[in-house]
mmCIF file of C-alpha atoms in Angstrom:
data_model
loop_
_atom_site.group_PDB
_atom_site.id
_atom_site.type_symbol
_atom_site.label_atom_id
_atom_site.label_comp_id
_atom_site.label_asym_id
_atom_site.label_seq_id
_atom_site.Cartn_x
_atom_site.Cartn_y
_atom_site.Cartn_z
ATOM 1 C CA MET A 1 11.471 -14.223 -15.974
ATOM 2 C CA ALA A 2 11.306 -12.571 -12.575
ATOM 3 C CA GLU A 3 7.922 -11.835 -11.045
ATOM 4 C CA VAL A 4 6.844 -8.224 -11.618
ATOM 5 C CA ALA A 5 5.725 -6.213 -8.578
ATOM 6 C CA LEU A 6 4.184 -2.736 -8.842
ATOM 7 C CA ILE A 7 4.132 -0.745 -5.587
ATOM 8 C CA THR A 8 2.177 2.506 -5.481
ATOM 9 C CA GLY A 9 3.433 5.364 -3.342
ATOM 10 C CA SER A 10 6.916 3.878 -3.229
ATOM 11 C CA SER A 11 9.131 6.963 -3.232
ATOM 12 C CA ARG A 12 9.482 6.935 0.573
ATOM 13 C CA GLY A 13 8.319 5.403 3.848
ATOM 14 C CA ILE A 14 6.611 2.019 3.932
ATOM 15 C CA GLY A 15 6.239 1.830 0.157
ATOM 16 C CA LEU A 16 9.946 2.384 -0.429
ATOM 17 C CA LYS A 17 10.876 -0.206 2.193
ATOM 18 C CA ILE A 18 8.561 -2.766 0.565
ATOM 19 C CA ALA A 19 10.075 -2.002 -2.831
ATOM 20 C CA LYS A 20 13.651 -2.389 -1.551
ATOM 21 C CA HIS A 21 12.764 -5.634 0.216
ATOM 22 C CA LEU A 22 11.244 -7.133 -2.941
ATOM 23 C CA ALA A 23 14.144 -5.937 -5.101
ATOM 24 C CA GLN A 24 16.546 -7.701 -2.741
ATOM 25 C CA GLU A 25 14.432 -10.853 -3.072
ATOM 26 C CA GLY A 26 14.882 -10.818 -6.849
ATOM 27 C CA TYR A 27 11.579 -9.371 -8.015
ATOM 28 C CA GLN A 28 11.313 -6.950 -10.924
ATOM 29 C CA VAL A 29 10.184 -3.867 -9.022
ATOM 30 C CA VAL A 30 8.134 -1.043 -10.533
ATOM 31 C CA LEU A 31 8.030 2.108 -8.423
ATOM 32 C CA ASN A 32 5.224 4.664 -8.489
ATOM 33 C CA SER A 33 4.732 8.188 -7.216
ATOM 34 C CA ARG A 34 2.876 11.300 -8.327
ATOM 35 C CA SER A 35 6.123 13.074 -9.229
ATOM 36 C CA PRO A 36 9.417 11.717 -10.592
ATOM 37 C CA ILE A 37 11.419 9.733 -8.043
ATOM 38 C CA THR A 38 14.723 11.338 -7.137
ATOM 39 C CA ASP A 39 18.097 9.964 -8.197
ATOM 40 C CA GLU A 40 18.950 9.674 -4.504
ATOM 41 C CA VAL A 41 16.088 7.236 -3.958
ATOM 42 C CA LEU A 42 16.835 5.314 -7.153
ATOM 43 C CA SER A 43 20.463 4.931 -6.046
ATOM 44 C CA GLU A 44 19.224 2.868 -3.068
ATOM 45 C CA PHE A 45 18.412 0.082 -5.560
ATOM 46 C CA GLU A 46 21.909 -0.160 -7.001
ATOM 47 C CA GLY A 47 23.016 -3.766 -7.027
ATOM 48 C CA ALA A 48 19.497 -5.153 -7.372
ATOM 49 C CA GLU A 49 19.238 -8.198 -9.616
ATOM 50 C CA HIS A 50 16.807 -6.355 -11.905
ATOM 51 C CA PRO A 51 16.952 -2.598 -12.612
ATOM 52 C CA VAL A 52 13.954 -0.860 -11.051
ATOM 53 C CA VAL A 53 11.496 0.968 -13.265
ATOM 54 C CA GLN A 54 9.388 3.960 -12.268
ATOM 55 C CA LYS A 55 5.913 4.918 -13.456
ATOM 56 C CA THR A 56 4.874 8.428 -12.533
ATOM 57 C CA GLY A 57 1.170 9.071 -12.088
ATOM 58 C CA ASP A 58 -1.649 9.922 -9.713
ATOM 59 C CA ILE A 59 -3.560 6.769 -8.799
ATOM 60 C CA SER A 60 -6.694 8.796 -8.016
ATOM 61 C CA ASP A 61 -6.969 9.430 -11.784
ATOM 62 C CA PHE A 62 -8.850 6.506 -13.377
ATOM 63 C CA GLU A 63 -7.300 6.893 -16.837
ATOM 64 C CA LYS A 64 -3.785 7.548 -15.542
ATOM 65 C CA SER A 65 -4.007 4.386 -13.446
ATOM 66 C CA LYS A 66 -4.950 2.403 -16.542
ATOM 67 C CA GLU A 67 -2.098 3.964 -18.478
ATOM 68 C CA MET A 68 0.420 2.909 -15.818
ATOM 69 C CA ILE A 69 -0.870 -0.670 -15.700
ATOM 70 C CA ASP A 70 -0.839 -0.877 -19.508
ATOM 71 C CA GLN A 71 2.734 0.431 -19.632
ATOM 72 C CA VAL A 72 3.946 -2.232 -17.208
ATOM 73 C CA VAL A 73 2.168 -5.019 -19.098
ATOM 74 C CA ASP A 74 3.539 -3.739 -22.414
ATOM 75 C CA GLU A 75 7.062 -3.636 -20.986
ATOM 76 C CA PHE A 76 7.125 -6.930 -19.098
ATOM 77 C CA GLY A 77 4.185 -8.862 -20.492
ATOM 78 C CA LYS A 78 2.521 -9.200 -17.087
ATOM 79 C CA ILE A 79 1.992 -7.915 -13.571
ATOM 80 C CA ASP A 80 2.282 -10.610 -10.926
ATOM 81 C CA ILE A 81 1.943 -8.474 -7.794
ATOM 82 C CA LEU A 82 0.132 -5.205 -7.112
ATOM 83 C CA ILE A 83 0.701 -3.480 -3.775
ATOM 84 C CA ASN A 84 -1.602 -0.532 -3.161
ATOM 85 C CA ASN A 85 0.344 1.512 -0.648
ATOM 86 C CA ALA A 86 -0.193 5.133 -1.758
ATOM 87 C CA GLY A 87 -2.150 7.184 0.739
ATOM 88 C CA ILE A 88 -2.571 10.654 2.198
ATOM 89 C CA THR A 89 -3.927 12.209 5.395
ATOM 90 C CA ARG A 90 -5.843 15.435 5.963
ATOM 91 C CA ASP A 91 -6.600 15.170 9.676
ATOM 92 C CA GLY A 92 -9.069 17.294 11.600
ATOM 93 C CA LEU A 93 -12.200 17.133 13.699
ATOM 94 C CA ILE A 94 -15.266 16.663 11.516
ATOM 95 C CA MET A 95 -16.904 19.889 12.697
ATOM 96 C CA ARG A 96 -14.004 21.774 11.097
ATOM 97 C CA MET A 97 -13.099 19.409 8.267
ATOM 98 C CA LYS A 98 -13.331 20.929 4.808
ATOM 99 C CA GLU A 99 -15.181 19.039 2.114
ATOM 100 C CA GLU A 100 -12.059 18.950 -0.055
ATOM 101 C CA ASP A 101 -10.095 17.355 2.807
ATOM 102 C CA PHE A 102 -12.596 14.506 2.934
ATOM 103 C CA ASP A 103 -12.824 14.153 -0.835
ATOM 104 C CA SER A 104 -9.060 14.162 -1.466
ATOM 105 C CA VAL A 105 -8.400 11.435 1.116
ATOM 106 C CA ILE A 106 -11.179 9.227 -0.274
ATOM 107 C CA ALA A 107 -9.986 9.906 -3.850
ATOM 108 C CA THR A 108 -6.417 8.748 -3.174
ATOM 109 C CA ASN A 109 -6.794 6.115 -0.490
ATOM 110 C CA LEU A 110 -9.996 4.366 -1.565
ATOM 111 C CA LYS A 111 -10.734 5.283 -5.166
ATOM 112 C CA GLY A 112 -7.029 5.058 -5.998
ATOM 113 C CA THR A 113 -7.014 1.500 -4.672
ATOM 114 C CA PHE A 114 -10.135 0.738 -6.705
ATOM 115 C CA ASN A 115 -8.591 2.255 -9.848
ATOM 116 C CA MET A 116 -5.462 0.136 -9.643
ATOM 117 C CA CYS A 117 -7.353 -3.057 -8.758
ATOM 118 C CA ARG A 118 -9.826 -2.413 -11.557
ATOM 119 C CA HIS A 119 -7.138 -2.108 -14.212
ATOM 120 C CA VAL A 120 -4.833 -4.881 -12.998
ATOM 121 C CA THR A 121 -7.665 -7.416 -12.919
ATOM 122 C CA GLN A 122 -7.701 -8.070 -16.667
ATOM 123 C CA PRO A 123 -4.010 -9.006 -17.066
ATOM 124 C CA MET A 124 -4.149 -11.116 -13.900
ATOM 125 C CA LEU A 125 -7.306 -12.918 -15.061
ATOM 126 C CA LYS A 126 -5.592 -13.637 -18.354
ATOM 127 C CA LYS A 127 -2.689 -15.272 -16.483
ATOM 128 C CA LYS A 128 -5.083 -16.991 -14.028
ATOM 129 C CA THR A 129 -2.876 -16.034 -11.106
ATOM 130 C CA GLY A 130 -1.796 -12.958 -9.206
ATOM 131 C CA THR A 131 -1.392 -11.240 -5.851
ATOM 132 C CA ILE A 132 -3.029 -8.013 -4.729
ATOM 133 C CA ILE A 133 -2.105 -6.510 -1.358
ATOM 134 C CA ASN A 134 -3.896 -3.380 -0.144
ATOM 135 C CA LEU A 135 -2.560 -1.218 2.675
ATOM 136 C CA SER A 136 -5.311 -0.337 5.138
ATOM 137 C CA SER A 137 -4.655 0.912 8.695
ATOM 138 C CA VAL A 138 -5.444 0.128 12.304
ATOM 139 C CA VAL A 139 -7.765 3.163 12.262
ATOM 140 C CA GLY A 140 -9.727 1.519 9.458
ATOM 141 C CA VAL A 141 -10.539 -1.189 12.009
ATOM 142 C CA THR A 142 -10.903 0.843 15.207
ATOM 143 C CA GLY A 143 -11.632 4.403 14.066
ATOM 144 C CA ASN A 144 -9.792 7.415 15.449
ATOM 145 C CA ALA A 145 -10.928 10.853 16.557
ATOM 146 C CA GLY A 146 -9.781 13.527 14.136
ATOM 147 C CA GLN A 147 -9.414 11.069 11.275
ATOM 148 C CA THR A 148 -12.936 10.397 10.046
ATOM 149 C CA ASN A 149 -11.857 10.820 6.431
ATOM 150 C CA TYR A 150 -8.771 8.614 6.755
ATOM 151 C CA ALA A 151 -10.573 5.952 8.816
ATOM 152 C CA ALA A 152 -13.457 5.866 6.316
ATOM 153 C CA SER A 153 -11.053 5.434 3.410
ATOM 154 C CA LYS A 154 -9.123 2.648 5.109
ATOM 155 C CA ALA A 155 -12.277 0.849 6.283
ATOM 156 C CA GLY A 156 -13.435 1.053 2.676
ATOM 157 C CA VAL A 157 -10.198 -0.599 1.566
ATOM 158 C CA ILE A 158 -11.009 -3.531 3.857
ATOM 159 C CA GLY A 159 -14.475 -3.955 2.329
ATOM 160 C CA LEU A 160 -13.031 -3.679 -1.162
ATOM 161 C CA THR A 161 -10.381 -6.286 -0.323
ATOM 162 C CA LYS A 162 -12.834 -8.852 1.004
ATOM 163 C CA SER A 163 -15.257 -8.414 -1.892
ATOM 164 C CA LEU A 164 -12.564 -8.557 -4.547
ATOM 165 C CA ALA A 165 -11.058 -11.655 -2.940
ATOM 166 C CA ARG A 166 -14.400 -13.418 -3.420
ATOM 167 C CA GLU A 167 -14.601 -12.300 -7.052
ATOM 168 C CA LEU A 168 -11.103 -13.422 -8.035
ATOM 169 C CA ALA A 169 -10.461 -16.531 -5.929
ATOM 170 C CA SER A 170 -11.599 -18.971 -8.634
ATOM 171 C CA ARG A 171 -8.827 -17.625 -10.893
ATOM 172 C CA ARG A 172 -6.139 -18.182 -8.233
ATOM 173 C CA ILE A 173 -5.747 -14.461 -7.571
ATOM 174 C CA THR A 174 -5.328 -13.670 -3.877
ATOM 175 C CA VAL A 175 -6.407 -10.333 -2.401
ATOM 176 C CA ASN A 176 -5.436 -9.392 1.147
ATOM 177 C CA ALA A 177 -4.975 -6.272 3.256
ATOM 178 C CA ILE A 178 -2.367 -5.212 5.784
ATOM 179 C CA ALA A 179 -3.492 -2.863 8.558
ATOM 180 C CA PRO A 180 -0.371 -1.285 10.098
ATOM 181 C CA GLY A 181 -0.379 0.440 13.458
ATOM 182 C CA TYR A 182 2.128 3.137 14.365
ATOM 183 C CA ILE A 183 5.122 2.593 12.098
ATOM 184 C CA GLU A 184 8.392 4.518 12.349
ATOM 185 C CA THR A 185 8.547 6.664 9.194
ATOM 186 C CA GLU A 186 9.394 10.224 8.199
ATOM 187 C CA MET A 187 5.862 11.157 9.210
ATOM 188 C CA THR A 188 6.142 9.881 12.798
ATOM 189 C CA GLU A 189 9.588 11.437 13.186
ATOM 190 C CA ASP A 190 8.002 14.865 12.688
ATOM 191 C CA LEU A 191 5.555 14.394 15.571
ATOM 192 C CA SER A 192 6.098 16.166 18.877
ATOM 193 C CA ASP A 193 7.487 14.223 21.847
ATOM 194 C CA ARG A 194 4.119 14.585 23.592
ATOM 195 C CA VAL A 195 2.210 13.043 20.696
ATOM 196 C CA ARG A 196 4.793 10.281 20.250
ATOM 197 C CA LYS A 197 4.572 9.394 23.948
ATOM 198 C CA ARG A 198 0.783 9.253 23.805
ATOM 199 C CA MET A 199 0.965 6.898 20.824
ATOM 200 C CA PHE A 200 3.707 4.829 22.441
ATOM 201 C CA ASP A 201 1.713 4.347 25.647
ATOM 202 C CA GLN A 202 -1.151 2.726 23.712
ATOM 203 C CA ILE A 203 1.038 -0.046 22.273
ATOM 204 C CA PRO A 204 1.269 -3.248 24.365
ATOM 205 C CA LEU A 205 4.658 -4.150 22.853
ATOM 206 C CA LYS A 206 5.935 -0.694 23.882
ATOM 207 C CA ARG A 207 7.623 0.224 20.632
ATOM 208 C CA PHE A 208 6.765 1.589 17.224
ATOM 209 C CA GLY A 209 6.718 -0.818 14.316
ATOM 210 C CA GLN A 210 9.396 -0.793 11.640
ATOM 211 C CA ALA A 211 8.649 -0.468 7.934
ATOM 212 C CA GLU A 212 10.684 -3.631 7.389
ATOM 213 C CA GLU A 213 8.079 -5.534 9.435
ATOM 214 C CA ILE A 214 5.412 -4.461 6.956
ATOM 215 C CA ALA A 215 7.678 -5.571 4.102
ATOM 216 C CA GLN A 216 8.058 -8.973 5.792
ATOM 217 C CA THR A 217 4.276 -9.270 5.975
ATOM 218 C CA VAL A 218 4.052 -8.493 2.250
ATOM 219 C CA ASP A 219 6.559 -11.295 1.638
ATOM 220 C CA PHE A 220 4.400 -13.687 3.674
ATOM 221 C CA LEU A 221 1.241 -12.782 1.734
ATOM 222 C CA ILE A 222 2.959 -13.188 -1.620
ATOM 223 C CA ASN A 223 4.192 -16.666 -0.738
ATOM 224 C CA ASN A 224 1.064 -18.007 0.962
ATOM 225 C CA ARG A 225 -1.254 -18.985 -1.879
ATOM 226 C CA TYR A 226 -4.026 -20.307 0.404
ATOM 227 C CA LEU A 227 -4.633 -17.000 2.183
ATOM 228 C CA THR A 228 -7.128 -14.557 0.696
ATOM 229 C CA GLY A 229 -9.703 -12.007 1.847
ATOM 230 C CA GLN A 230 -7.854 -11.420 5.120
ATOM 231 C CA VAL A 231 -6.742 -8.342 7.046
ATOM 232 C CA ILE A 232 -3.357 -8.811 8.725
ATOM 233 C CA GLU A 233 -3.003 -6.357 11.621
ATOM 234 C CA VAL A 234 0.628 -5.411 12.262
ATOM 235 C CA ASN A 235 0.294 -3.074 15.228
ATOM 236 C CA GLY A 236 2.180 -4.335 18.288
ATOM 237 C CA GLY A 237 -1.062 -5.424 19.946
ATOM 238 C CA LEU A 238 -2.743 -2.026 19.587
ATOM 239 C CA ASN A 239 -6.088 -3.623 18.721
ATOM 240 C CA ILE A 240 -6.089 -6.559 21.141
#
């Protein structure tokens, strides 16, 4: 039976690219988003070896996260790979940041990652193998003005990753994080030319990353069974 990979926040952007990459590689892909995924997006998986499945639910909800994990295990008997990609931003300087803007980012980006890791642990421990990949960010490593909430959430993901890797290593479950830099997505396309130029000028490789390059890094982490507790920075040299 094909390995089962659940990717949170996979209706667009990096998550969708990871899902498409894994589907092309022959994995049984399970998509996730807070609202039903459109037929247009689902049509992008036509021709995949295994029909994709979608599980709708908000990962910041502890019980809903458990329900989604349970549904996948009931349907396929296992989860081999969990990729925690779902995330939101609510940028602003801290002197003007609303409490709900901080709380909502932490709830999705950090607690959502905890929720999914918490509930996937039992089926993976039962199998005595598994792969967990958490999406952090370059700002979780370096910080960034105007993103205290986002940077805190993504730094927290790094701490969670390293601690969980220590807990699960004896059961052959690897836990790693990817910290992307500026990646070309729908979100970056909406930025002004001035902002894009400022971002571009900070990157030693002088280009934005592609979502496919994050998907390739996921592939590497899935296949390397001696790598755990690490943060792979995919940022064009932004944090040299």
